[in-house]
Backbone as a ProteinNet text record, in pm:
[ID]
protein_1_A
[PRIMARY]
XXXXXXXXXXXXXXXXXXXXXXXXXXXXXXXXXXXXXXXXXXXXXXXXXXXXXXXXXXXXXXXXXXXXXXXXXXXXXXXXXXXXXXXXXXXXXXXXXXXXXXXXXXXXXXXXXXXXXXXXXXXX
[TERTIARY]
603.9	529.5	416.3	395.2	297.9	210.2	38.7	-9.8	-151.6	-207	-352.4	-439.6	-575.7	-674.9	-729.3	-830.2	-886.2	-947.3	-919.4	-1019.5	-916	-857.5	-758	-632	-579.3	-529.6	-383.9	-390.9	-273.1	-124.7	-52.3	110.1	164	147.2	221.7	304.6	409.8	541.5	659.3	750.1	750.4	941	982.7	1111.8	1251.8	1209.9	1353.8	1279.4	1328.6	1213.5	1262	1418.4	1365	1465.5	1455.9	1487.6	1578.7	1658.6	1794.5	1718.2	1661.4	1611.3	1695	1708	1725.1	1605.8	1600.8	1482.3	1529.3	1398.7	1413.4	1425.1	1488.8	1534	1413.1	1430.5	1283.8	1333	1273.4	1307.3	1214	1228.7	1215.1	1153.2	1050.6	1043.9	975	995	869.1	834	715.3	635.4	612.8	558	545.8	390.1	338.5	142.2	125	108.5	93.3	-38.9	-148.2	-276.2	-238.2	-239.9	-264.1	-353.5	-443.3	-602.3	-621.4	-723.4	-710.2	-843.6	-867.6	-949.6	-881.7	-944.4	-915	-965.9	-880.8	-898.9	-896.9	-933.3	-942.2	-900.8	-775.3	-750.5	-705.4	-727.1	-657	-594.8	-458	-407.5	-447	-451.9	-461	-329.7	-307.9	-147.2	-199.2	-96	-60.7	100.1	61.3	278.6	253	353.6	350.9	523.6	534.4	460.6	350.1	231.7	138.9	204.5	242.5	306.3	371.3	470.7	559.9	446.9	328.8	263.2	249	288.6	259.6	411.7	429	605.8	629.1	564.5	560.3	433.2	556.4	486.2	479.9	395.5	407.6	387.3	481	448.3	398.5	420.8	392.1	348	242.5	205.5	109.1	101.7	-5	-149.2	-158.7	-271.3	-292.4	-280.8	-325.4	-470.8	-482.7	-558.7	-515.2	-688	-675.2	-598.2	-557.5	-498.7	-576.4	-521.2	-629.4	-489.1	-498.6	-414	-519.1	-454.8	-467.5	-480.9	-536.9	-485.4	-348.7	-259.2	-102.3	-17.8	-66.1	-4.3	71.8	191.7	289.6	299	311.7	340.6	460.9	521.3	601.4	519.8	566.3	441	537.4	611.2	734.4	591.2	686.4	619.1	742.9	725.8	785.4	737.5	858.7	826.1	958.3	875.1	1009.8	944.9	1053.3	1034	1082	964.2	1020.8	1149.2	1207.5	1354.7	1330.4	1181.7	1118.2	1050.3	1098.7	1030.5	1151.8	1008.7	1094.2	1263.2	1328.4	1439.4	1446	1305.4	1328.7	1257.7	1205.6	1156	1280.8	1325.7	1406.8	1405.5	1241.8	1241.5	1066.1	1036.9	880.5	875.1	771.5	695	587.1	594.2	494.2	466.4	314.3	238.8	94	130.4	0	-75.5	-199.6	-290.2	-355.5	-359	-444.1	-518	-655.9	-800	-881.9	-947.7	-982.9	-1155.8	-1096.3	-1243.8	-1337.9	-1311.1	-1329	-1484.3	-1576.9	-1706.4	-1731.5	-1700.8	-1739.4	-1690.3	-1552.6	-1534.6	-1477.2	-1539	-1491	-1342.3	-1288.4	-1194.6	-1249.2	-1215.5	-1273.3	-1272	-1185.3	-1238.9	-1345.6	-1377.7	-1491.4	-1645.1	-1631.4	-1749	-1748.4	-1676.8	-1672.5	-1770	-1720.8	-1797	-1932.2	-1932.1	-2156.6	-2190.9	-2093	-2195.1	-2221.8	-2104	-2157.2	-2235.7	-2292	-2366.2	-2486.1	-2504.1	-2641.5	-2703.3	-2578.6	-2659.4	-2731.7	-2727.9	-2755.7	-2875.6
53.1	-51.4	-97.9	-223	-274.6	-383.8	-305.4	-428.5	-473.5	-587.4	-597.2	-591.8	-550.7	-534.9	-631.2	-676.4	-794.9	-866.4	-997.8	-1050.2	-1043.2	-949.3	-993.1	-1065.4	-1181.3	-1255.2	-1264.4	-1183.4	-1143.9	-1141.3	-1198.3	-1167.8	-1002.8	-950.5	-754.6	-760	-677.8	-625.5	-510.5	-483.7	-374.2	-420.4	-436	-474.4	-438.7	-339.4	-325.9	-245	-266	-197.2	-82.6	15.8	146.8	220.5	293	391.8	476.2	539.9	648.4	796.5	888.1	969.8	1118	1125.3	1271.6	1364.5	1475.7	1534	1628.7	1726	1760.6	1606.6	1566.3	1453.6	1346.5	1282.3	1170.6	1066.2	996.2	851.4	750.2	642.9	511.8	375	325.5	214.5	111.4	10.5	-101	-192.5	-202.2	-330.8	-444.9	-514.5	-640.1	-701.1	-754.9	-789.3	-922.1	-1026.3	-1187.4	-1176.9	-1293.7	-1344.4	-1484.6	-1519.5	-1670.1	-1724.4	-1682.9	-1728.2	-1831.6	-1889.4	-1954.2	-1860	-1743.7	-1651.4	-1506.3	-1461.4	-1311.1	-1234.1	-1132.9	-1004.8	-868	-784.6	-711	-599.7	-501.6	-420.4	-304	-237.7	-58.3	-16	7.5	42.4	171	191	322.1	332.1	476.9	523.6	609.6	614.8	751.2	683.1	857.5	929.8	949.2	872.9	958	1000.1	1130.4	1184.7	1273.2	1279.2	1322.2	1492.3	1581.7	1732.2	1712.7	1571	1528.5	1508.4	1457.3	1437.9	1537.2	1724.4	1755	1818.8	1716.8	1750.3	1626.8	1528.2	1428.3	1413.1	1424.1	1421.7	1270.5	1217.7	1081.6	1155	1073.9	1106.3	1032.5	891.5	779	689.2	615	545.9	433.1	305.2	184.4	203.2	326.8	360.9	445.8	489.6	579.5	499.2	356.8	302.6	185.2	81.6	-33.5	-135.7	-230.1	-333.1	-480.5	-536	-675.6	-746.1	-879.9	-994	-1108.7	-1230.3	-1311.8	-1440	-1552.2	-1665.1	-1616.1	-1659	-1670.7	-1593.4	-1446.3	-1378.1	-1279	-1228.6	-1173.8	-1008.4	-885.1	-782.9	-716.1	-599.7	-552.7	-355.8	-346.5	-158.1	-69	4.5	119.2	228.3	258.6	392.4	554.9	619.9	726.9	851.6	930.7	1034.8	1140.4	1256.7	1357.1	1393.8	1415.3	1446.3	1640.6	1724.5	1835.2	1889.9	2002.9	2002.8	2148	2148.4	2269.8	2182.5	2001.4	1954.7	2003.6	2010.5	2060.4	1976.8	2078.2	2011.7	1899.1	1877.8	1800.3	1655.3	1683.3	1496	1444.1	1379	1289	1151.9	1093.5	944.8	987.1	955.9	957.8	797.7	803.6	636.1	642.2	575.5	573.1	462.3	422.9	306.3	234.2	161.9	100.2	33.2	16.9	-85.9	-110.8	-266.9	-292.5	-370	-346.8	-378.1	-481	-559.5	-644.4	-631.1	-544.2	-460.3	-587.3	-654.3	-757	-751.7	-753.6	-737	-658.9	-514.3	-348.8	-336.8	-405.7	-418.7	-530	-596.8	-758.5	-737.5	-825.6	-784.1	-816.7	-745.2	-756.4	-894.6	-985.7	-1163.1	-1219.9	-1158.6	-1215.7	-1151	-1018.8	-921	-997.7	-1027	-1077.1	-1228.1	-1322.4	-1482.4	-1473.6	-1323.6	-1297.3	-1256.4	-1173.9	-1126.5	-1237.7	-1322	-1455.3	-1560.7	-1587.6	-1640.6	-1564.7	-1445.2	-1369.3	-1357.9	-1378.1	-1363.4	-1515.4	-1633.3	-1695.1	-1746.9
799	865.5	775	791.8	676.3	763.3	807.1	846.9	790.7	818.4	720.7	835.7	791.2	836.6	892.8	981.9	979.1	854.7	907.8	751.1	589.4	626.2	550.7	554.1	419.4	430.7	324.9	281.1	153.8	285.6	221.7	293.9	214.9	338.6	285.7	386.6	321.9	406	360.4	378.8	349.6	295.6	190.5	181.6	259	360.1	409.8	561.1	671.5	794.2	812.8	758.6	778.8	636.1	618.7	549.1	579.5	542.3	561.5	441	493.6	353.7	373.2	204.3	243.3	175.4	288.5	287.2	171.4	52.4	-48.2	-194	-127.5	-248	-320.2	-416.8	-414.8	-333.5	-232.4	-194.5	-222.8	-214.6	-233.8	-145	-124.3	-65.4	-108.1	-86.4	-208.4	-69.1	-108	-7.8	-161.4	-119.5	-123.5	-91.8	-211.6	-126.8	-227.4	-165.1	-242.4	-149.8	-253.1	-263.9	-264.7	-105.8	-102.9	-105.6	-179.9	-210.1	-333.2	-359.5	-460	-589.1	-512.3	-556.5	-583.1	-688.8	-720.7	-604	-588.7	-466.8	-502.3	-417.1	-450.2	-303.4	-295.5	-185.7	-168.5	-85.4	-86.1	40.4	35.3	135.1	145.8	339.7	378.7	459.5	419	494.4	595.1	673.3	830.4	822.2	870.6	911.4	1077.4	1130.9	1268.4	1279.5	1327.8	1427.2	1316	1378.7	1309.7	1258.3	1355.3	1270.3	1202.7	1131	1020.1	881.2	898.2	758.3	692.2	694.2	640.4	567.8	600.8	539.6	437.4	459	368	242.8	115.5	7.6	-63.1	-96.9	-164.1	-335.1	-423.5	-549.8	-656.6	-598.5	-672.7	-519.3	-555.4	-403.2	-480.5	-428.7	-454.7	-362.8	-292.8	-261.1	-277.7	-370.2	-498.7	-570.3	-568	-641.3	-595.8	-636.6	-550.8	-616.2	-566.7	-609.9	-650.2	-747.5	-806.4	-788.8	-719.7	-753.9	-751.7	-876.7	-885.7	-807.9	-756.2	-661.8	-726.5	-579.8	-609.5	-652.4	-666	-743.1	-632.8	-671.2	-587.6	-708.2	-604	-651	-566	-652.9	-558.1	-587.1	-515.4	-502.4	-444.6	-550.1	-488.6	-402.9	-342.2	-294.8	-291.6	-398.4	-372.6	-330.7	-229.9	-197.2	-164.2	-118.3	-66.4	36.7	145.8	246	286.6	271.1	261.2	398	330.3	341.9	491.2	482.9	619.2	714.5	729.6	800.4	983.9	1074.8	1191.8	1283.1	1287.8	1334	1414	1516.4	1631.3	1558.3	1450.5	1436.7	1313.8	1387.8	1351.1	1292.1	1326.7	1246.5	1257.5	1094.8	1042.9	1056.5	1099.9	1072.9	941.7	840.2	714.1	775.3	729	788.2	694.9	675.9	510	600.6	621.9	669.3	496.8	496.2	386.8	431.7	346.6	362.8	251.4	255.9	162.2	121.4	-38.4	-43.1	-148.1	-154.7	-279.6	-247.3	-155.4	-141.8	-205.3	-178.8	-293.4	-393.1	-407.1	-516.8	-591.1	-660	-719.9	-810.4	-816.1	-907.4	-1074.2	-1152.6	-1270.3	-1353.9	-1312	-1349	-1266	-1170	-1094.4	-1142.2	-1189.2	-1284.3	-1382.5	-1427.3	-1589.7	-1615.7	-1465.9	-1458.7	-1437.9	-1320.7	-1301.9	-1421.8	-1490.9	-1655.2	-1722.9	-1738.5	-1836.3	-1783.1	-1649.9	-1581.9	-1598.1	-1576.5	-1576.7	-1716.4	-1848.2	-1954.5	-1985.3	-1921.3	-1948.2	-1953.2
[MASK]
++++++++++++++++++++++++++++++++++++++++++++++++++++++++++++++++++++++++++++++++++++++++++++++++++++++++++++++++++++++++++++

């Protein structure tokens, strides 16, 4: 599931709505995050697993909220997310929900073409 925060305006989604995994194995999913802005951004997804006693069976190994994201006006990314789903997760949960809320941190943090225009403005 892929949703944005308030205030935020980027198109995110998640390329395919569910997954077939096998547990032990690495799996696979890619979202998707475009900046229909005509401004640089700046954002960080936060994840949750439900059912919540499943998150600790879920390992992410590679994830885009790992670290924030910079797009361009107009710019389109695609953001695998891999993981394994351990192979001691309990018999009775049968479907994990992974879930990205993304947030638009561009206030705390500018994207680095927007640092770059106040430095050359401020040295002036």
């Amino acid at each position: 599931m892929s949703t944005n925060a308030r205030d935020m305006v980027w198109d995110f989604y998640a390329t395919a709505d569910q997954l077939d995994v096998n547990p032990g194995a690495v799996n696979q999913m890619v979202f998707v995050a475009r900046n229909p802005t005509d401004q640089p951004m700046t954002a960080q997804a936060i994840p949750s697993i439900s059912p919540a006693e499943a998150a600790a069976y879920f390992h992410k190994t590679e994830c885009f909220c790992f670290s924030q994201q910079v797009l361009q006006p107009g710019e389109r990314i695609e953001m695998p997310v891999r993981f394994i789903v351990d192979r001691d997760l309990p018999k009775d949960v049968k479907h994990l929900t992974l879930a990205y809320t993304l947030f638009d941190i561009t206030a705390r943090q500018p994207p680095v073409a927007h640092v770059a225009s106040q430095s050359v403005q401020s040295a002036r």
